[in-house]
Coordinates of C-alpha atoms and ligand atoms in Angstrom, one line a residue:
M19 CA 139.1 23.1 4.8
S20 CA 140.8 21.2 7.5
A21 CA 139.9 23.1 11.0
K22 CA 142.7 23.9 13.5
I23 CA 142.5 21.4 16.0
I24 CA 142.6 22.7 19.5
D25 CA 145.4 20.4 21.3
G26 CA 143.7 20.1 24.9
K27 CA 146.6 18.0 25.8
A28 CA 149.7 20.7 25.2
I29 CA 147.4 23.7 26.6
A30 CA 146.5 21.5 30.0
A31 CA 150.3 20.5 30.2
D32 CA 151.1 24.3 30.1
L33 CA 148.3 25.1 32.7
R34 CA 149.9 22.2 35.0
A35 CA 153.3 23.4 34.8
Q36 CA 152.3 27.2 35.7
V37 CA 150.1 25.8 38.8
A38 CA 153.2 23.5 39.3
L39 CA 155.3 26.7 40.0
E40 CA 152.4 28.3 41.8
T41 CA 152.3 25.7 44.1
K42 CA 156.0 25.4 44.8
R43 CA 156.3 28.9 45.8
I44 CA 153.5 29.3 48.1
S45 CA 154.6 25.6 49.7
A46 CA 158.2 27.3 50.2
A47 CA 156.9 31.0 51.1
Q48 CA 153.8 29.6 53.4
G49 CA 154.6 26.4 54.1
L50 CA 151.0 25.8 52.4
V51 CA 150.7 22.0 50.7
P52 CA 147.5 22.2 48.9
G53 CA 145.5 19.0 49.7
L54 CA 142.4 17.3 47.7
A55 CA 140.6 14.6 49.1
V56 CA 139.3 12.4 46.2
V57 CA 135.9 9.9 47.7
L58 CA 135.6 6.9 45.2
I59 CA 132.4 5.0 46.2
G60 CA 132.3 1.5 44.7
D61 CA 134.2 -0.2 41.8
N62 CA 133.1 1.8 38.7
A63 CA 135.9 1.2 36.3
A64 CA 135.6 4.3 34.5
S65 CA 135.5 6.1 37.8
K66 CA 138.5 4.6 39.2
S67 CA 140.4 5.3 36.1
Y68 CA 139.7 9.2 36.6
V69 CA 140.4 8.8 40.1
T70 CA 144.0 7.7 39.5
S71 CA 144.7 10.2 36.7
K72 CA 143.4 12.8 39.0
S73 CA 145.8 11.8 42.0
R74 CA 148.5 11.5 39.8
A75 CA 148.2 14.8 38.5
L76 CA 148.0 16.5 41.9
V77 CA 151.1 14.7 42.9
E78 CA 153.0 15.8 39.9
V79 CA 152.5 19.6 40.8
G80 CA 153.4 19.0 44.0
M81 CA 149.9 18.6 46.1
R82 CA 148.5 16.1 48.4
P83 CA 146.1 13.9 47.6
F84 CA 143.8 12.1 50.0
D85 CA 142.3 9.3 48.4
H86 CA 139.0 7.5 50.4
Q87 CA 137.5 4.4 48.5
L88 CA 134.4 2.9 49.9
P89 CA 132.3 0.2 49.3
G90 CA 129.4 0.0 46.7
D91 CA 127.0 -0.4 49.7
T92 CA 128.1 2.6 51.4
S93 CA 125.2 4.3 52.9
E94 CA 124.3 8.2 52.4
A95 CA 124.8 8.8 56.2
E96 CA 128.5 6.8 56.1
L97 CA 129.3 8.8 53.3
L98 CA 127.7 12.5 54.9
A99 CA 130.1 11.9 57.8
L100 CA 133.4 11.1 55.8
V101 CA 132.7 14.6 54.1
E102 CA 131.7 16.1 57.6
K103 CA 135.4 15.1 58.8
L104 CA 137.1 16.0 55.4
N105 CA 135.2 19.8 56.0
A106 CA 137.0 19.7 59.2
D107 CA 140.2 18.9 58.2
P108 CA 142.8 21.4 57.6
A109 CA 145.3 19.5 55.7
V110 CA 141.9 19.2 53.1
H111 CA 141.7 22.0 50.8
G112 CA 139.1 20.6 48.4
I113 CA 136.6 17.9 48.5
L114 CA 135.9 15.8 45.2
V115 CA 133.1 13.4 45.6
Q116 CA 133.4 11.1 42.3
M117 CA 130.0 11.0 40.4
P118 CA 128.0 9.0 39.4
L119 CA 126.9 7.6 43.2
P120 CA 125.3 4.6 43.7
P121 CA 121.5 4.8 43.8
Q122 CA 121.1 4.3 48.1
I123 CA 123.1 8.2 47.9
N124 CA 121.0 11.1 46.9
P125 CA 124.1 13.4 45.2
Q126 CA 122.5 16.6 46.0
R127 CA 122.9 16.0 49.7
I128 CA 126.2 15.1 49.5
I129 CA 127.2 18.0 47.7
G130 CA 125.1 20.2 49.9
G131 CA 127.0 19.0 52.3
I132 CA 130.6 20.1 51.0
Q133 CA 131.7 23.0 52.9
P134 CA 131.5 25.8 49.8
D135 CA 135.1 26.9 50.2
K136 CA 136.1 23.1 49.6
D137 CA 134.0 22.0 46.6
V138 CA 136.4 22.3 43.8
D139 CA 134.0 20.9 41.4
G140 CA 132.1 24.1 41.9
F141 CA 128.6 22.0 42.2
H142 CA 127.5 23.1 45.5
P143 CA 124.0 25.6 44.9
M144 CA 125.9 28.5 46.9
N145 CA 128.9 28.5 44.4
F146 CA 126.3 27.9 41.6
G147 CA 124.4 31.1 42.9
R148 CA 127.5 33.4 43.2
M149 CA 128.7 32.3 39.8
A150 CA 125.3 33.3 38.4
A151 CA 125.3 36.7 40.5
R152 CA 128.8 36.9 38.9
L153 CA 130.5 36.9 42.3
P154 CA 133.9 35.6 42.5
T155 CA 133.6 32.0 43.6
M156 CA 134.6 28.3 42.3
V157 CA 133.5 27.2 39.1
P158 CA 133.2 23.9 37.8
C159 CA 136.2 22.8 36.0
T160 CA 135.0 21.5 32.6
P161 CA 133.0 24.7 32.1
I162 CA 136.1 26.5 33.0
A163 CA 138.1 24.0 30.6
C164 CA 135.8 25.2 27.8
M165 CA 136.3 28.8 27.9
K166 CA 140.2 28.3 28.2
L167 CA 140.1 26.2 25.1
V168 CA 138.0 28.7 23.2
N169 CA 139.9 31.7 24.3
S170 CA 143.0 29.8 22.8
V171 CA 141.6 30.4 19.5
H172 CA 139.7 33.6 19.8
A173 CA 141.2 37.1 21.1
S174 CA 137.8 37.8 22.1
I175 CA 134.2 36.0 21.7
D176 CA 132.0 39.5 22.6
G177 CA 129.1 39.5 20.4
C178 CA 129.6 35.7 19.1
D179 CA 126.4 33.4 19.1
A180 CA 127.2 30.6 21.2
L181 CA 124.9 27.3 21.3
M182 CA 125.3 25.4 24.1
V183 CA 123.7 21.5 23.6
G184 CA 122.8 20.2 27.1
R185 CA 121.8 21.9 30.1
S186 CA 123.3 19.6 32.6
T187 CA 124.1 21.1 36.6
I188 CA 127.5 20.1 35.8
V189 CA 128.5 21.3 32.5
G190 CA 125.8 23.0 30.3
N191 CA 124.1 25.0 32.8
P192 CA 127.1 26.7 34.1
L193 CA 129.1 26.8 30.7
A194 CA 125.9 28.9 29.5
Q195 CA 126.5 31.4 32.3
L196 CA 130.2 31.7 31.3
L197 CA 129.2 32.0 28.0
L198 CA 126.7 34.6 28.9
A199 CA 129.3 36.6 31.1
A200 CA 132.1 36.3 28.3
N201 CA 129.3 38.6 26.3
T202 CA 128.2 36.0 23.8
T203 CA 124.7 35.7 22.8
V204 CA 123.8 31.9 24.3
T205 CA 121.4 29.5 23.4
I206 CA 120.7 26.7 25.4
A207 CA 119.4 23.3 23.6
H208 CA 118.1 20.0 25.4
S209 CA 116.6 16.9 24.5
H210 CA 113.0 19.0 24.0
T211 CA 114.6 21.4 21.4
R212 CA 113.1 21.4 18.0
N213 CA 115.1 21.8 15.3
L214 CA 118.7 21.4 16.5
P215 CA 120.5 21.0 13.2
D216 CA 119.2 24.7 12.4
L217 CA 120.3 25.8 15.8
C218 CA 123.8 24.4 15.6
R219 CA 124.1 26.2 11.7
R220 CA 123.6 29.5 13.3
A221 CA 126.2 29.4 16.0
D222 CA 130.2 30.9 16.0
L223 CA 130.8 28.8 19.0
L224 CA 129.0 25.3 19.1
F225 CA 129.4 23.5 22.8
V226 CA 128.0 20.1 22.6
A227 CA 127.7 17.7 26.1
I228 CA 124.9 15.2 25.6
G229 CA 126.7 12.0 25.9
R230 CA 125.6 10.6 22.8
A231 CA 128.2 9.3 20.2
E232 CA 128.8 11.1 17.4
Y233 CA 125.4 13.0 17.4
V234 CA 126.3 16.2 15.5
R235 CA 126.9 15.6 12.2
G236 CA 129.5 17.8 10.2
A237 CA 126.2 19.1 7.7
W238 CA 124.8 20.8 11.2
I239 CA 128.1 23.2 11.6
K240 CA 128.3 26.4 10.5
P241 CA 131.4 26.9 8.1
G242 CA 134.3 28.3 10.1
A243 CA 132.6 27.6 13.7
T244 CA 134.8 26.8 16.5
V245 CA 133.3 23.6 17.9
V246 CA 134.1 22.2 21.5
D247 CA 133.1 18.5 22.1
I248 CA 132.8 17.6 25.8
G249 CA 131.0 14.0 25.5
I250 CA 132.8 11.1 26.1
N251 CA 131.7 7.8 24.8
R252 CA 133.1 4.7 24.9
V253 CA 132.1 2.7 21.4
V254 CA 132.5 -0.7 20.2
D255 CA 133.4 -1.4 16.4
A256 CA 132.6 -4.0 14.3
G257 CA 136.0 -6.0 15.1
G258 CA 134.7 -5.5 19.0
K259 CA 137.7 -2.9 19.7
S260 CA 136.3 -0.3 22.0
R261 CA 137.6 3.4 21.1
I262 CA 136.3 6.8 22.9
V263 CA 134.6 9.4 20.6
G264 CA 132.6 12.5 21.4
D265 CA 129.2 13.8 21.0
V266 CA 130.6 15.5 17.3
C267 CA 131.0 13.5 14.5
F268 CA 134.9 14.3 14.3
A269 CA 135.7 13.4 10.8
E270 CA 132.8 15.2 9.2
A271 CA 133.0 18.1 11.5
V272 CA 137.2 18.9 10.7
K273 CA 136.0 19.0 7.2
V274 CA 134.1 22.3 8.2
A275 CA 134.6 24.1 11.3
G276 CA 137.1 26.6 11.9
A277 CA 138.7 25.2 15.1
I278 CA 137.8 21.9 16.8
T279 CA 138.6 19.7 20.1
P280 CA 139.6 16.5 19.6
V281 CA 138.1 13.4 21.8
P282 CA 140.0 11.9 23.4
G283 CA 142.8 15.1 23.9
G284 CA 140.4 17.9 24.4
V285 CA 138.3 19.0 26.9
G286 CA 139.5 15.9 29.4
P287 CA 142.9 17.0 30.3
M288 CA 142.2 20.4 30.3
T289 CA 139.0 19.5 32.9
I290 CA 141.7 17.8 35.1
A291 CA 144.1 21.0 35.1
C292 CA 141.4 23.5 36.0
L293 CA 140.7 20.8 39.0
L294 CA 144.4 21.4 40.1
V295 CA 143.5 25.5 39.4
N296 CA 140.7 25.2 41.6
T297 CA 142.3 23.0 44.4
L298 CA 145.1 25.8 44.6
R299 CA 142.7 28.5 44.7
A300 CA 141.0 26.8 47.5
A301 CA 144.0 26.5 49.3
C302 CA 145.1 30.1 49.1
M303 CA 141.1 31.4 50.3
Q304 CA 141.2 29.4 53.1
A305 CA 144.9 30.4 54.3
R306 CA 143.6 34.2 53.5
L307 CA 146.3 34.4 50.9
P308 CA 145.6 36.3 47.7
P309 CA 144.0 34.3 45.0
P310 CA 147.6 32.5 42.6
G311 CA 148.1 33.9 39.7
V312 CA 146.5 31.0 37.4
Ligands
NDP426 P1 123.7 14.5 31.4 O1 123.5 13.2 31.3 O2 123.4 15.2 32.8 O3 123.0 15.7 30.7 C1 122.9 15.6 29.4 C2 122.3 16.7 28.4 O4 122.1 16.5 27.2 C3 120.9 16.9 29.3 O5 120.6 18.5 29.4 C4 119.8 16.5 27.8 O6 118.4 17.4 27.9 C5 120.9 16.7 26.9 N1 120.5 16.0 25.6 C6 120.7 14.5 25.4 N2 120.1 14.3 24.5 C7 120.0 15.5 23.8 C8 119.5 15.4 22.1 N3 119.3 14.2 21.4 N4 119.5 16.5 21.8 C9 119.7 17.8 22.5 N5 120.2 17.7 23.9 C10 119.9 16.3 24.3 O7 125.3 14.7 31.0 P2 126.6 15.7 31.3 O8 126.1 16.9 31.1 O9 127.1 15.2 32.8 O10 127.4 14.7 30.4 C11 127.6 14.7 28.8 C12 128.8 14.6 28.3 O11 130.1 14.8 28.5 C13 128.9 13.2 28.5 O12 129.4 12.3 27.6 C14 130.0 12.9 29.8 O13 130.8 11.7 29.8 C15 130.7 14.0 28.9 N6 131.7 14.9 30.2 C16 132.8 15.2 29.7 C17 133.8 15.9 30.8 C18 134.6 16.2 30.5 O14 135.8 16.3 31.6 N7 135.3 16.0 29.3 C19 133.3 16.6 32.3 C20 131.6 15.8 32.3 C21 131.2 15.1 31.2 P3 117.6 17.1 29.1 O15 118.0 18.2 30.0 O16 116.3 17.8 28.2 O17 117.4 15.5 29.2

């Protein structure tokens, strides 16, 4: 048996096309051009490349990017001052501060400084609390991307056993909340979990976000399960060539799973598409328009 490959690139392209249509419609009808400020501190190559692809994606759907690149020795006070300025700017509907931040800056203070209705990453404690309370809010992009990918291969996941491996505040924890809201029976595993392979073998839906290259093996996967691999890890092969792999050993898992997301080309492109959706939602919310139809 070979699993169905969930084509995140194609599903994301479709979502981006819908966002572009809605953006065009509200720009024409309301004169509202959604704007996203992306703040990058220092010159981490991976972060730079994420920021470039985010800005390009914004322009492609008719939104306005505001790029702010600050030196690596920027102080917390300077960054907070920029966040305050962006909070007050009516052309900026969303603010994204690219993580990780240099050690002199406390990420929680920066996230807490972003106005919750401009928090398109959905990391602000108020937005997390609203999500846990099942109130309308800004949901983090990667978790919502994972849900959309699963929904592309399941008419319903009601009653399924879901395992979330990883409990970070940006992926594992919020994704577990979304899975619970979708009526799955959720188990959350982390670095202290005993018998991870056994837990994996029981999961109809397996989500992995641990940042460890090809850690989850094919023999751990329940035959026919849906596997969503969130990990992004750069590995260097014996010949010195580098490539990106996920947290799941794809070559083994594809032979056992019923459906699986590839890395690259799975969750990554969907995360960017969901950022565009959140930016559009933020712009509509701030302009007191009904939520967009995407
Ligand atoms: P964090 O490092 O913040 O969290 C990792 C989590 O994995 C922690 O909860 C940790 O447990 C758990 N963990 C680590 N080792 C193990 C293990 N051996 N067994 C079980 N659990 C383990 O990572 P992130 O959540 O930020 O990111 C995870 C991965 O997802 C990374 O590869 C990252 O690059 C990728 N990512 C991809 C995105 C995308 O768009 N595709 C977006 C964001 C992240 P504990 O809490 O006990 O320490």
